[in-house]
Amino acid sequence: MIFARLVARRLGGVVILLAVLSVLTYGLLSLAPGGPEQALLGEHASTPETRAAIRELYHLDESFPLRYWRWLSAALSGDFGNSVSFRQPVLSVIGERLPVTTTLAGFSMLLTIAVGIPAGLAAGMRRGSTLDRGLTLGTLVSLAFPPFGIALILLYTFGVWLQWLPLYGSDQVSNYVLPAIALAFGQAAVLFRQTRAAALNVGGQDYLTFARARGLSRRRIWGSYSLRNAAMPVLTVAGVLAATSLTGAVFVEQAFSLPGLGSLLVQAVNEKDLPLVQALVLLGGAVVIIVNLLVDLAYLVIDPRVRHGVSA
């Protein structure tokens, strides 16, 4: 009942958010100079009749509300139209690129969690130690480098100089190692800092002082008392990073020539492929909303206080 109530509360907000996002995207792209007919014609010479036929085919001569309503009515039935640049259904184009982005996001999140959370807990448990200072300094350095810069360094070091890993491609697991590291480099630092802050906050609570006074071991104190209470803010940041991995890997995909959704979005925007851009933006918004919803549901499982607050 509590889960159903929370989901019901969120569904209304989801519909409103996606509607606003679609209107803004459609409107901004319509106001941009040029049009889809330029992407179709390219450098070829055209006659006024040809351009008029293209505009009629894609309903470009209609008013913005009418064009948007026509697109929305079709999208609600699962038809997002045909891509202007690829001459294929939008969902088919996205379906071909989606596995690349999801694979990259999955590998990067595994690295982010495997590095960020243990390192953050270790630093929080040993505040002021050499380990804590070294890890904190390392995260500051990693946050100073953008993912694109890290990608170039990894490409030259492990692809050109050492030749340990391939430079590009998406057909083997080894093709995702360097891109995943580049994407997780800064994300692990963010998760580390949040985990360390949560561990420091929990470490000063009275119940941990009493647990230490009882003579409990550090492993039992952190395993039985601290982790669950420190998990809430860490889970929030992890959810944001997971959504970012799926929707924000544009620079990494460009650097490693990965045919994912990020590079597809750049191409669609450059060519004013309105149906494709609209579908990609809505997909990104849906991913963020779904991840936030899953995080909220995880709150209910982890912390009973949240369940009581929702039920109240």
PDB file of C-alpha atoms in Angstrom:
ATOM      1  CA  MET A   1       0.000   0.000   0.000  1.00  0.00           C
ATOM      2  CA  ILE A   2       2.797   2.434   0.872  1.00  0.00           C
ATOM      3  CA  PHE A   3       4.654   1.654  -2.341  1.00  0.00           C
ATOM      4  CA  ALA A   4       1.481   2.084  -4.405  1.00  0.00           C
ATOM      5  CA  ARG A   5       0.738   5.395  -2.722  1.00  0.00           C
ATOM      6  CA  LEU A   6       4.210   6.733  -3.410  1.00  0.00           C
ATOM      7  CA  VAL A   7       4.104   5.597  -7.036  1.00  0.00           C
ATOM      8  CA  ALA A   8       0.667   7.182  -7.493  1.00  0.00           C
ATOM      9  CA  ARG A   9       1.924  10.489  -6.114  1.00  0.00           C
ATOM     10  CA  ARG A  10       4.851  10.465  -8.484  1.00  0.00           C
ATOM     11  CA  LEU A  11       2.956   9.512 -11.649  1.00  0.00           C
ATOM     12  CA  GLY A  12       1.141  12.831 -11.818  1.00  0.00           C
ATOM     13  CA  GLY A  13       4.405  14.723 -11.518  1.00  0.00           C
ATOM     14  CA  VAL A  14       5.995  12.457 -14.143  1.00  0.00           C
ATOM     15  CA  VAL A  15       3.298  13.259 -16.710  1.00  0.00           C
ATOM     16  CA  ILE A  16       3.539  17.010 -16.084  1.00  0.00           C
ATOM     17  CA  LEU A  17       7.344  17.032 -16.203  1.00  0.00           C
ATOM     18  CA  LEU A  18       7.539  15.075 -19.449  1.00  0.00           C
ATOM     19  CA  ALA A  19       4.881  17.295 -21.038  1.00  0.00           C
ATOM     20  CA  VAL A  20       6.757  20.480 -20.113  1.00  0.00           C
ATOM     21  CA  LEU A  21      10.043  18.960 -21.279  1.00  0.00           C
ATOM     22  CA  SER A  22       8.574  17.988 -24.641  1.00  0.00           C
ATOM     23  CA  VAL A  23       7.032  21.429 -25.218  1.00  0.00           C
ATOM     24  CA  LEU A  24      10.279  23.238 -24.380  1.00  0.00           C
ATOM     25  CA  THR A  25      12.370  20.958 -26.571  1.00  0.00           C
ATOM     26  CA  TYR A  26      10.000  21.130 -29.501  1.00  0.00           C
ATOM     27  CA  GLY A  27       9.673  24.896 -29.196  1.00  0.00           C
ATOM     28  CA  LEU A  28      13.395  25.657 -28.891  1.00  0.00           C
ATOM     29  CA  LEU A  29      14.256  23.467 -31.869  1.00  0.00           C
ATOM     30  CA  SER A  30      11.537  25.121 -33.927  1.00  0.00           C
ATOM     31  CA  LEU A  31      12.955  28.560 -33.128  1.00  0.00           C
ATOM     32  CA  ALA A  32      16.494  27.580 -34.146  1.00  0.00           C
ATOM     33  CA  PRO A  33      17.661  28.781 -37.584  1.00  0.00           C
ATOM     34  CA  GLY A  34      17.439  26.394 -40.506  1.00  0.00           C
ATOM     35  CA  GLY A  35      15.172  23.394 -40.780  1.00  0.00           C
ATOM     36  CA  PRO A  36      15.007  19.651 -41.487  1.00  0.00           C
ATOM     37  CA  GLU A  37      14.886  20.328 -45.222  1.00  0.00           C
ATOM     38  CA  GLN A  38      18.527  21.421 -45.049  1.00  0.00           C
ATOM     39  CA  ALA A  39      19.507  18.044 -43.577  1.00  0.00           C
ATOM     40  CA  LEU A  40      17.608  16.221 -46.326  1.00  0.00           C
ATOM     41  CA  LEU A  41      18.948  18.311 -49.193  1.00  0.00           C
ATOM     42  CA  GLY A  42      22.496  18.736 -47.904  1.00  0.00           C
ATOM     43  CA  GLU A  43      24.700  20.518 -50.439  1.00  0.00           C
ATOM     44  CA  HIS A  44      22.466  19.589 -53.373  1.00  0.00           C
ATOM     45  CA  ALA A  45      20.733  22.303 -55.332  1.00  0.00           C
ATOM     46  CA  SER A  46      16.998  22.528 -54.803  1.00  0.00           C
ATOM     47  CA  THR A  47      14.012  24.191 -56.303  1.00  0.00           C
ATOM     48  CA  PRO A  48      11.274  26.005 -54.417  1.00  0.00           C
ATOM     49  CA  GLU A  49       8.927  23.168 -55.346  1.00  0.00           C
ATOM     50  CA  THR A  50      11.233  20.580 -53.770  1.00  0.00           C
ATOM     51  CA  ARG A  51      11.570  22.531 -50.530  1.00  0.00           C
ATOM     52  CA  ALA A  52       7.819  23.086 -50.441  1.00  0.00           C
ATOM     53  CA  ALA A  53       7.202  19.360 -50.858  1.00  0.00           C
ATOM     54  CA  ILE A  54       9.542  18.570 -47.973  1.00  0.00           C
ATOM     55  CA  ARG A  55       7.872  21.120 -45.745  1.00  0.00           C
ATOM     56  CA  GLU A  56       4.479  19.676 -46.596  1.00  0.00           C
ATOM     57  CA  LEU A  57       5.675  16.122 -45.909  1.00  0.00           C
ATOM     58  CA  TYR A  58       6.920  17.047 -42.406  1.00  0.00           C
ATOM     59  CA  HIS A  59       4.075  19.533 -41.743  1.00  0.00           C
ATOM     60  CA  LEU A  60       6.539  22.398 -41.364  1.00  0.00           C
ATOM     61  CA  ASP A  61       4.084  24.940 -42.760  1.00  0.00           C
ATOM     62  CA  GLU A  62       1.593  24.335 -39.978  1.00  0.00           C
ATOM     63  CA  SER A  63       1.472  26.368 -36.781  1.00  0.00           C
ATOM     64  CA  PHE A  64       3.524  25.279 -33.805  1.00  0.00           C
ATOM     65  CA  PRO A  65       0.541  24.154 -31.633  1.00  0.00           C
ATOM     66  CA  LEU A  66      -0.856  22.067 -34.477  1.00  0.00           C
ATOM     67  CA  ARG A  67       2.503  20.458 -35.253  1.00  0.00           C
ATOM     68  CA  TYR A  68       3.129  19.727 -31.600  1.00  0.00           C
ATOM     69  CA  TRP A  69      -0.336  18.233 -31.118  1.00  0.00           C
ATOM     70  CA  ARG A  70       0.110  16.067 -34.198  1.00  0.00           C
ATOM     71  CA  TRP A  71       3.436  14.783 -32.841  1.00  0.00           C
ATOM     72  CA  LEU A  72       2.084  14.257 -29.316  1.00  0.00           C
ATOM     73  CA  SER A  73      -0.960  12.310 -30.522  1.00  0.00           C
ATOM     74  CA  ALA A  74       1.252   9.947 -32.494  1.00  0.00           C
ATOM     75  CA  ALA A  75       3.815   9.630 -29.652  1.00  0.00           C
ATOM     76  CA  LEU A  76       1.122   8.598 -27.173  1.00  0.00           C
ATOM     77  CA  SER A  77       0.310   5.692 -29.469  1.00  0.00           C
ATOM     78  CA  GLY A  78       3.987   4.684 -29.647  1.00  0.00           C
ATOM     79  CA  ASP A  79       4.784   6.330 -32.973  1.00  0.00           C
ATOM     80  CA  PHE A  80       7.567   8.935 -32.679  1.00  0.00           C
ATOM     81  CA  GLY A  81       7.750   9.424 -36.430  1.00  0.00           C
ATOM     82  CA  ASN A  82      10.643   8.913 -38.819  1.00  0.00           C
ATOM     83  CA  SER A  83      14.118  10.305 -38.397  1.00  0.00           C
ATOM     84  CA  VAL A  84      14.869  13.062 -40.875  1.00  0.00           C
ATOM     85  CA  SER A  85      18.555  12.196 -41.205  1.00  0.00           C
ATOM     86  CA  PHE A  86      18.366   8.384 -40.985  1.00  0.00           C
ATOM     87  CA  ARG A  87      15.094   7.933 -42.948  1.00  0.00           C
ATOM     88  CA  GLN A  88      14.055   5.245 -40.451  1.00  0.00           C
ATOM     89  CA  PRO A  89      11.554   5.063 -37.591  1.00  0.00           C
ATOM     90  CA  VAL A  90      12.889   6.945 -34.570  1.00  0.00           C
ATOM     91  CA  LEU A  91      12.451   3.998 -32.220  1.00  0.00           C
ATOM     92  CA  SER A  92      14.483   1.769 -34.549  1.00  0.00           C
ATOM     93  CA  VAL A  93      17.353   4.258 -34.632  1.00  0.00           C
ATOM     94  CA  ILE A  94      17.342   4.594 -30.835  1.00  0.00           C
ATOM     95  CA  GLY A  95      17.092   0.824 -30.387  1.00  0.00           C
ATOM     96  CA  GLU A  96      20.268   0.312 -32.413  1.00  0.00           C
ATOM     97  CA  ARG A  97      22.259   2.743 -30.246  1.00  0.00           C
ATOM     98  CA  LEU A  98      20.724   2.023 -26.829  1.00  0.00           C
ATOM     99  CA  PRO A  99      22.738  -1.159 -26.016  1.00  0.00           C
ATOM    100  CA  VAL A 100      26.024   0.745 -26.401  1.00  0.00           C
ATOM    101  CA  THR A 101      25.025   3.461 -23.937  1.00  0.00           C
ATOM    102  CA  THR A 102      23.496   1.064 -21.407  1.00  0.00           C
ATOM    103  CA  THR A 103      26.599  -1.133 -21.493  1.00  0.00           C
ATOM    104  CA  LEU A 104      28.883   1.853 -20.978  1.00  0.00           C
ATOM    105  CA  ALA A 105      26.682   3.190 -18.164  1.00  0.00           C
ATOM    106  CA  GLY A 106      26.547  -0.213 -16.463  1.00  0.00           C
ATOM    107  CA  PHE A 107      30.324  -0.677 -16.484  1.00  0.00           C
ATOM    108  CA  SER A 108      30.956   2.871 -15.284  1.00  0.00           C
ATOM    109  CA  MET A 109      28.474   2.541 -12.403  1.00  0.00           C
ATOM    110  CA  LEU A 110      30.054  -0.739 -11.308  1.00  0.00           C
ATOM    111  CA  LEU A 111      33.438   0.960 -11.179  1.00  0.00           C
ATOM    112  CA  THR A 112      31.974   4.018  -9.443  1.00  0.00           C
ATOM    113  CA  ILE A 113      30.325   1.982  -6.689  1.00  0.00           C
ATOM    114  CA  ALA A 114      33.213  -0.464  -6.306  1.00  0.00           C
ATOM    115  CA  VAL A 115      35.693   2.391  -5.785  1.00  0.00           C
ATOM    116  CA  GLY A 116      33.703   5.285  -4.335  1.00  0.00           C
ATOM    117  CA  ILE A 117      31.789   3.637  -1.493  1.00  0.00           C
ATOM    118  CA  PRO A 118      34.575   1.483   0.042  1.00  0.00           C
ATOM    119  CA  ALA A 119      37.083   4.325  -0.248  1.00  0.00           C
ATOM    120  CA  GLY A 120      34.639   6.797   1.296  1.00  0.00           C
ATOM    121  CA  LEU A 121      33.878   4.488   4.216  1.00  0.00           C
ATOM    122  CA  ALA A 122      37.560   3.802   4.785  1.00  0.00           C
ATOM    123  CA  ALA A 123      38.340   7.539   4.845  1.00  0.00           C
ATOM    124  CA  GLY A 124      35.375   8.286   7.114  1.00  0.00           C
ATOM    125  CA  MET A 125      36.335   5.597   9.591  1.00  0.00           C
ATOM    126  CA  ARG A 126      39.904   6.945   9.775  1.00  0.00           C
ATOM    127  CA  ARG A 127      39.343  10.682   9.776  1.00  0.00           C
ATOM    128  CA  GLY A 128      42.559  12.699   9.660  1.00  0.00           C
ATOM    129  CA  SER A 129      44.739   9.705   8.907  1.00  0.00           C
ATOM    130  CA  THR A 130      47.229   9.485   6.065  1.00  0.00           C
ATOM    131  CA  LEU A 131      44.762   7.316   4.152  1.00  0.00           C
ATOM    132  CA  ASP A 132      42.013   9.901   4.568  1.00  0.00           C
ATOM    133  CA  ARG A 133      44.192  12.782   3.434  1.00  0.00           C
ATOM    134  CA  GLY A 134      45.581  10.860   0.474  1.00  0.00           C
ATOM    135  CA  LEU A 135      42.164   9.753  -0.776  1.00  0.00           C
ATOM    136  CA  THR A 136      40.697  13.236  -0.327  1.00  0.00           C
ATOM    137  CA  LEU A 137      43.553  14.792  -2.286  1.00  0.00           C
ATOM    138  CA  GLY A 138      43.132  12.186  -5.010  1.00  0.00           C
ATOM    139  CA  THR A 139      39.451  12.988  -5.402  1.00  0.00           C
ATOM    140  CA  LEU A 140      40.180  16.696  -5.679  1.00  0.00           C
ATOM    141  CA  VAL A 141      42.610  15.977  -8.503  1.00  0.00           C
ATOM    142  CA  SER A 142      40.141  13.690 -10.277  1.00  0.00           C
ATOM    143  CA  LEU A 143      37.347  16.269 -10.020  1.00  0.00           C
ATOM    144  CA  ALA A 144      39.600  18.860 -11.646  1.00  0.00           C
ATOM    145  CA  PHE A 145      39.829  16.816 -14.861  1.00  0.00           C
ATOM    146  CA  PRO A 146      36.809  16.759 -17.199  1.00  0.00           C
ATOM    147  CA  PRO A 147      35.749  13.358 -18.595  1.00  0.00           C
ATOM    148  CA  PHE A 148      36.870  14.377 -22.081  1.00  0.00           C
ATOM    149  CA  GLY A 149      40.381  15.165 -20.833  1.00  0.00           C
ATOM    150  CA  ILE A 150      40.571  11.876 -18.947  1.00  0.00           C
ATOM    151  CA  ALA A 151      39.431  10.100 -22.098  1.00  0.00           C
ATOM    152  CA  LEU A 152      42.261  11.620 -24.140  1.00  0.00           C
ATOM    153  CA  ILE A 153      44.844  10.671 -21.500  1.00  0.00           C
ATOM    154  CA  LEU A 154      43.561   7.092 -21.362  1.00  0.00           C
ATOM    155  CA  LEU A 155      43.474   6.843 -25.137  1.00  0.00           C
ATOM    156  CA  TYR A 156      47.082   7.927 -25.516  1.00  0.00           C
ATOM    157  CA  THR A 157      48.434   5.950 -22.544  1.00  0.00           C
ATOM    158  CA  PHE A 158      46.701   2.586 -22.918  1.00  0.00           C
ATOM    159  CA  GLY A 159      45.708   2.691 -26.577  1.00  0.00           C
ATOM    160  CA  VAL A 160      48.566   4.418 -28.396  1.00  0.00           C
ATOM    161  CA  TRP A 161      51.597   4.118 -26.135  1.00  0.00           C
ATOM    162  CA  LEU A 162      51.124   0.786 -24.333  1.00  0.00           C
ATOM    163  CA  GLN A 163      48.639  -0.662 -26.875  1.00  0.00           C
ATOM    164  CA  TRP A 164      46.924  -2.712 -24.196  1.00  0.00           C
ATOM    165  CA  LEU A 165      43.358  -1.868 -25.161  1.00  0.00           C
ATOM    166  CA  PRO A 166      41.586  -0.985 -28.422  1.00  0.00           C
ATOM    167  CA  LEU A 167      41.080   2.648 -29.292  1.00  0.00           C
ATOM    168  CA  TYR A 168      37.553   2.399 -30.631  1.00  0.00           C
ATOM    169  CA  GLY A 169      34.737  -0.046 -31.335  1.00  0.00           C
ATOM    170  CA  SER A 170      31.734  -1.445 -29.482  1.00  0.00           C
ATOM    171  CA  ASP A 171      31.653  -5.145 -30.350  1.00  0.00           C
ATOM    172  CA  GLN A 172      33.835  -6.462 -27.490  1.00  0.00           C
ATOM    173  CA  VAL A 173      33.932  -6.004 -23.734  1.00  0.00           C
ATOM    174  CA  SER A 174      37.469  -4.633 -23.955  1.00  0.00           C
ATOM    175  CA  ASN A 175      36.142  -1.734 -26.035  1.00  0.00           C
ATOM    176  CA  TYR A 176      34.262  -0.438 -22.981  1.00  0.00           C
ATOM    177  CA  VAL A 177      37.095  -0.580 -20.446  1.00  0.00           C
ATOM    178  CA  LEU A 178      38.673   2.793 -21.193  1.00  0.00           C
ATOM    179  CA  PRO A 179      35.360   4.642 -21.763  1.00  0.00           C
ATOM    180  CA  ALA A 180      33.959   3.255 -18.503  1.00  0.00           C
ATOM    181  CA  ILE A 181      37.059   4.349 -16.587  1.00  0.00           C
ATOM    182  CA  ALA A 182      36.879   7.827 -18.137  1.00  0.00           C
ATOM    183  CA  LEU A 183      33.208   8.170 -17.198  1.00  0.00           C
ATOM    184  CA  ALA A 184      33.648   6.721 -13.704  1.00  0.00           C
ATOM    185  CA  PHE A 185      36.742   8.758 -12.871  1.00  0.00           C
ATOM    186  CA  GLY A 186      34.897  11.851 -11.728  1.00  0.00           C
ATOM    187  CA  GLN A 187      31.764  10.006 -10.607  1.00  0.00           C
ATOM    188  CA  ALA A 188      33.718   7.842  -8.160  1.00  0.00           C
ATOM    189  CA  ALA A 189      35.211  11.000  -6.660  1.00  0.00           C
ATOM    190  CA  VAL A 190      31.736  12.493  -6.143  1.00  0.00           C
ATOM    191  CA  LEU A 191      30.461   9.288  -4.555  1.00  0.00           C
ATOM    192  CA  PHE A 192      33.574   9.062  -2.379  1.00  0.00           C
ATOM    193  CA  ARG A 193      33.082  12.554  -0.981  1.00  0.00           C
ATOM    194  CA  GLN A 194      29.408  11.939  -0.261  1.00  0.00           C
ATOM    195  CA  THR A 195      30.117   8.580   1.379  1.00  0.00           C
ATOM    196  CA  ARG A 196      32.902  10.074   3.496  1.00  0.00           C
ATOM    197  CA  ALA A 197      30.664  12.950   4.606  1.00  0.00           C
ATOM    198  CA  ALA A 198      27.863  10.527   5.502  1.00  0.00           C
ATOM    199  CA  ALA A 199      30.268   8.303   7.426  1.00  0.00           C
ATOM    200  CA  LEU A 200      31.636  11.290   9.362  1.00  0.00           C
ATOM    201  CA  ASN A 201      28.116  12.448  10.185  1.00  0.00           C
ATOM    202  CA  VAL A 202      27.032   9.031  11.400  1.00  0.00           C
ATOM    203  CA  GLY A 203      30.295   8.508  13.265  1.00  0.00           C
ATOM    204  CA  GLY A 204      29.485  11.374  15.634  1.00  0.00           C
ATOM    205  CA  GLN A 205      26.038  10.076  16.672  1.00  0.00           C
ATOM    206  CA  ASP A 206      25.339   9.056  20.266  1.00  0.00           C
ATOM    207  CA  TYR A 207      24.331   5.501  19.469  1.00  0.00           C
ATOM    208  CA  LEU A 208      27.789   4.844  18.001  1.00  0.00           C
ATOM    209  CA  THR A 209      29.394   6.297  21.131  1.00  0.00           C
ATOM    210  CA  PHE A 210      27.365   3.891  23.252  1.00  0.00           C
ATOM    211  CA  ALA A 211      28.272   1.014  20.927  1.00  0.00           C
ATOM    212  CA  ARG A 212      31.943   1.795  21.359  1.00  0.00           C
ATOM    213  CA  ALA A 213      31.475   2.056  25.133  1.00  0.00           C
ATOM    214  CA  ARG A 214      30.047  -1.450  25.096  1.00  0.00           C
ATOM    215  CA  GLY A 215      33.305  -2.672  23.592  1.00  0.00           C
ATOM    216  CA  LEU A 216      31.939  -3.682  20.201  1.00  0.00           C
ATOM    217  CA  SER A 217      34.434  -4.126  17.415  1.00  0.00           C
ATOM    218  CA  ARG A 218      34.785  -1.502  14.680  1.00  0.00           C
ATOM    219  CA  ARG A 219      33.590  -3.969  12.057  1.00  0.00           C
ATOM    220  CA  ARG A 220      30.393  -4.713  13.960  1.00  0.00           C
ATOM    221  CA  ILE A 221      29.749  -1.045  14.722  1.00  0.00           C
ATOM    222  CA  TRP A 222      30.037  -0.020  11.084  1.00  0.00           C
ATOM    223  CA  GLY A 223      28.383  -3.141   9.733  1.00  0.00           C
ATOM    224  CA  SER A 224      25.380  -3.256  12.048  1.00  0.00           C
ATOM    225  CA  TYR A 225      24.833   0.362  13.079  1.00  0.00           C
ATOM    226  CA  SER A 226      26.399   2.772  10.626  1.00  0.00           C
ATOM    227  CA  LEU A 227      25.954   1.538   7.077  1.00  0.00           C
ATOM    228  CA  ARG A 228      22.168   1.680   6.971  1.00  0.00           C
ATOM    229  CA  ASN A 229      22.045   5.171   8.477  1.00  0.00           C
ATOM    230  CA  ALA A 230      24.746   6.420   6.126  1.00  0.00           C
ATOM    231  CA  ALA A 231      23.102   4.826   3.084  1.00  0.00           C
ATOM    232  CA  MET A 232      20.417   7.463   2.497  1.00  0.00           C
ATOM    233  CA  PRO A 233      22.546  10.353   1.156  1.00  0.00           C
ATOM    234  CA  VAL A 234      24.870   7.918  -0.605  1.00  0.00           C
ATOM    235  CA  LEU A 235      21.907   6.294  -2.346  1.00  0.00           C
ATOM    236  CA  THR A 236      20.654   9.694  -3.488  1.00  0.00           C
ATOM    237  CA  VAL A 237      23.971  10.596  -5.102  1.00  0.00           C
ATOM    238  CA  ALA A 238      24.331   7.119  -6.613  1.00  0.00           C
ATOM    239  CA  GLY A 239      20.925   7.486  -8.251  1.00  0.00           C
ATOM    240  CA  VAL A 240      21.862  10.852  -9.747  1.00  0.00           C
ATOM    241  CA  LEU A 241      25.139   9.417 -11.044  1.00  0.00           C
ATOM    242  CA  ALA A 242      23.339   6.429 -12.563  1.00  0.00           C
ATOM    243  CA  ALA A 243      20.979   8.732 -14.454  1.00  0.00           C
ATOM    244  CA  THR A 244      23.932  10.860 -15.543  1.00  0.00           C
ATOM    245  CA  SER A 245      25.763   7.806 -16.847  1.00  0.00           C
ATOM    246  CA  LEU A 246      22.838   6.989 -19.119  1.00  0.00           C
ATOM    247  CA  THR A 247      22.079  10.503 -20.307  1.00  0.00           C
ATOM    248  CA  GLY A 248      25.336  12.443 -20.055  1.00  0.00           C
ATOM    249  CA  ALA A 249      28.007  10.285 -21.699  1.00  0.00           C
ATOM    250  CA  VAL A 250      28.186  12.542 -24.748  1.00  0.00           C
ATOM    251  CA  PHE A 251      31.851  13.567 -24.502  1.00  0.00           C
ATOM    252  CA  VAL A 252      33.097  10.093 -23.636  1.00  0.00           C
ATOM    253  CA  GLU A 253      31.225   8.519 -26.523  1.00  0.00           C
ATOM    254  CA  GLN A 254      32.574  11.159 -28.868  1.00  0.00           C
ATOM    255  CA  ALA A 255      36.151  10.647 -27.675  1.00  0.00           C
ATOM    256  CA  PHE A 256      36.050   6.863 -28.087  1.00  0.00           C
ATOM    257  CA  SER A 257      33.859   6.877 -31.237  1.00  0.00           C
ATOM    258  CA  LEU A 258      31.176   4.836 -29.522  1.00  0.00           C
ATOM    259  CA  PRO A 259      27.901   4.777 -31.494  1.00  0.00           C
ATOM    260  CA  GLY A 260      25.703   5.442 -28.475  1.00  0.00           C
ATOM    261  CA  LEU A 261      22.847   7.772 -27.633  1.00  0.00           C
ATOM    262  CA  GLY A 262      25.168  10.645 -26.743  1.00  0.00           C
ATOM    263  CA  SER A 263      26.774  10.856 -30.158  1.00  0.00           C
ATOM    264  CA  LEU A 264      23.356  10.252 -31.717  1.00  0.00           C
ATOM    265  CA  LEU A 265      21.921  13.266 -29.883  1.00  0.00           C
ATOM    266  CA  VAL A 266      24.769  15.499 -31.078  1.00  0.00           C
ATOM    267  CA  GLN A 267      24.200  14.408 -34.663  1.00  0.00           C
ATOM    268  CA  ALA A 268      20.430  14.866 -34.393  1.00  0.00           C
ATOM    269  CA  VAL A 269      20.766  18.392 -33.001  1.00  0.00           C
ATOM    270  CA  ASN A 270      23.284  19.412 -35.673  1.00  0.00           C
ATOM    271  CA  GLU A 271      20.969  18.182 -38.419  1.00  0.00           C
ATOM    272  CA  LYS A 272      17.793  19.532 -36.764  1.00  0.00           C
ATOM    273  CA  ASP A 273      16.270  16.063 -36.723  1.00  0.00           C
ATOM    274  CA  LEU A 274      13.248  17.151 -34.674  1.00  0.00           C
ATOM    275  CA  PRO A 275      11.563  13.740 -34.198  1.00  0.00           C
ATOM    276  CA  LEU A 276      14.812  12.104 -33.106  1.00  0.00           C
ATOM    277  CA  VAL A 277      15.857  14.917 -30.746  1.00  0.00           C
ATOM    278  CA  GLN A 278      12.417  14.995 -29.154  1.00  0.00           C
ATOM    279  CA  ALA A 279      12.431  11.245 -28.522  1.00  0.00           C
ATOM    280  CA  LEU A 280      15.971  11.321 -27.089  1.00  0.00           C
ATOM    281  CA  VAL A 281      15.165  14.195 -24.738  1.00  0.00           C
ATOM    282  CA  LEU A 282      12.030  12.445 -23.504  1.00  0.00           C
ATOM    283  CA  LEU A 283      14.007   9.233 -23.035  1.00  0.00           C
ATOM    284  CA  GLY A 284      16.591  11.093 -20.958  1.00  0.00           C
ATOM    285  CA  GLY A 285      13.890  12.718 -18.855  1.00  0.00           C
ATOM    286  CA  ALA A 286      12.136   9.383 -18.352  1.00  0.00           C
ATOM    287  CA  VAL A 287      15.403   7.774 -17.224  1.00  0.00           C
ATOM    288  CA  VAL A 288      16.010  10.488 -14.631  1.00  0.00           C
ATOM    289  CA  ILE A 289      12.448  10.230 -13.331  1.00  0.00           C
ATOM    290  CA  ILE A 290      12.501   6.433 -13.131  1.00  0.00           C
ATOM    291  CA  VAL A 291      15.846   6.403 -11.323  1.00  0.00           C
ATOM    292  CA  ASN A 292      14.573   8.968  -8.799  1.00  0.00           C
ATOM    293  CA  LEU A 293      11.459   6.870  -8.259  1.00  0.00           C
ATOM    294  CA  LEU A 294      13.559   3.754  -7.633  1.00  0.00           C
ATOM    295  CA  VAL A 295      15.674   5.710  -5.147  1.00  0.00           C
ATOM    296  CA  ASP A 296      12.534   6.806  -3.294  1.00  0.00           C
ATOM    297  CA  LEU A 297      11.320   3.212  -3.151  1.00  0.00           C
ATOM    298  CA  ALA A 298      14.721   2.128  -1.851  1.00  0.00           C
ATOM    299  CA  TYR A 299      14.331   4.700   0.950  1.00  0.00           C
ATOM    300  CA  LEU A 300      11.230   2.844   2.104  1.00  0.00           C
ATOM    301  CA  VAL A 301      13.144  -0.421   2.260  1.00  0.00           C
ATOM    302  CA  ILE A 302      16.216   0.949   4.013  1.00  0.00           C
ATOM    303  CA  ASP A 303      14.763   3.363   6.561  1.00  0.00           C
ATOM    304  CA  PRO A 304      11.573   2.543   8.519  1.00  0.00           C
ATOM    305  CA  ARG A 305      11.226   6.206   9.452  1.00  0.00           C
ATOM    306  CA  VAL A 306      10.502   7.039   5.810  1.00  0.00           C
ATOM    307  CA  ARG A 307       7.801   4.350   5.693  1.00  0.00           C
ATOM    308  CA  HIS A 308       6.116   5.803   8.745  1.00  0.00           C
ATOM    309  CA  GLY A 309       6.326   9.299   7.238  1.00  0.00           C
ATOM    310  CA  VAL A 310       4.694   8.166   3.979  1.00  0.00           C
ATOM    311  CA  SER A 311       1.982   6.177   5.749  1.00  0.00           C
ATOM    312  CA  ALA A 312       1.214   9.151   7.964  1.00  0.00           C
TER     313      ALA A 312
END
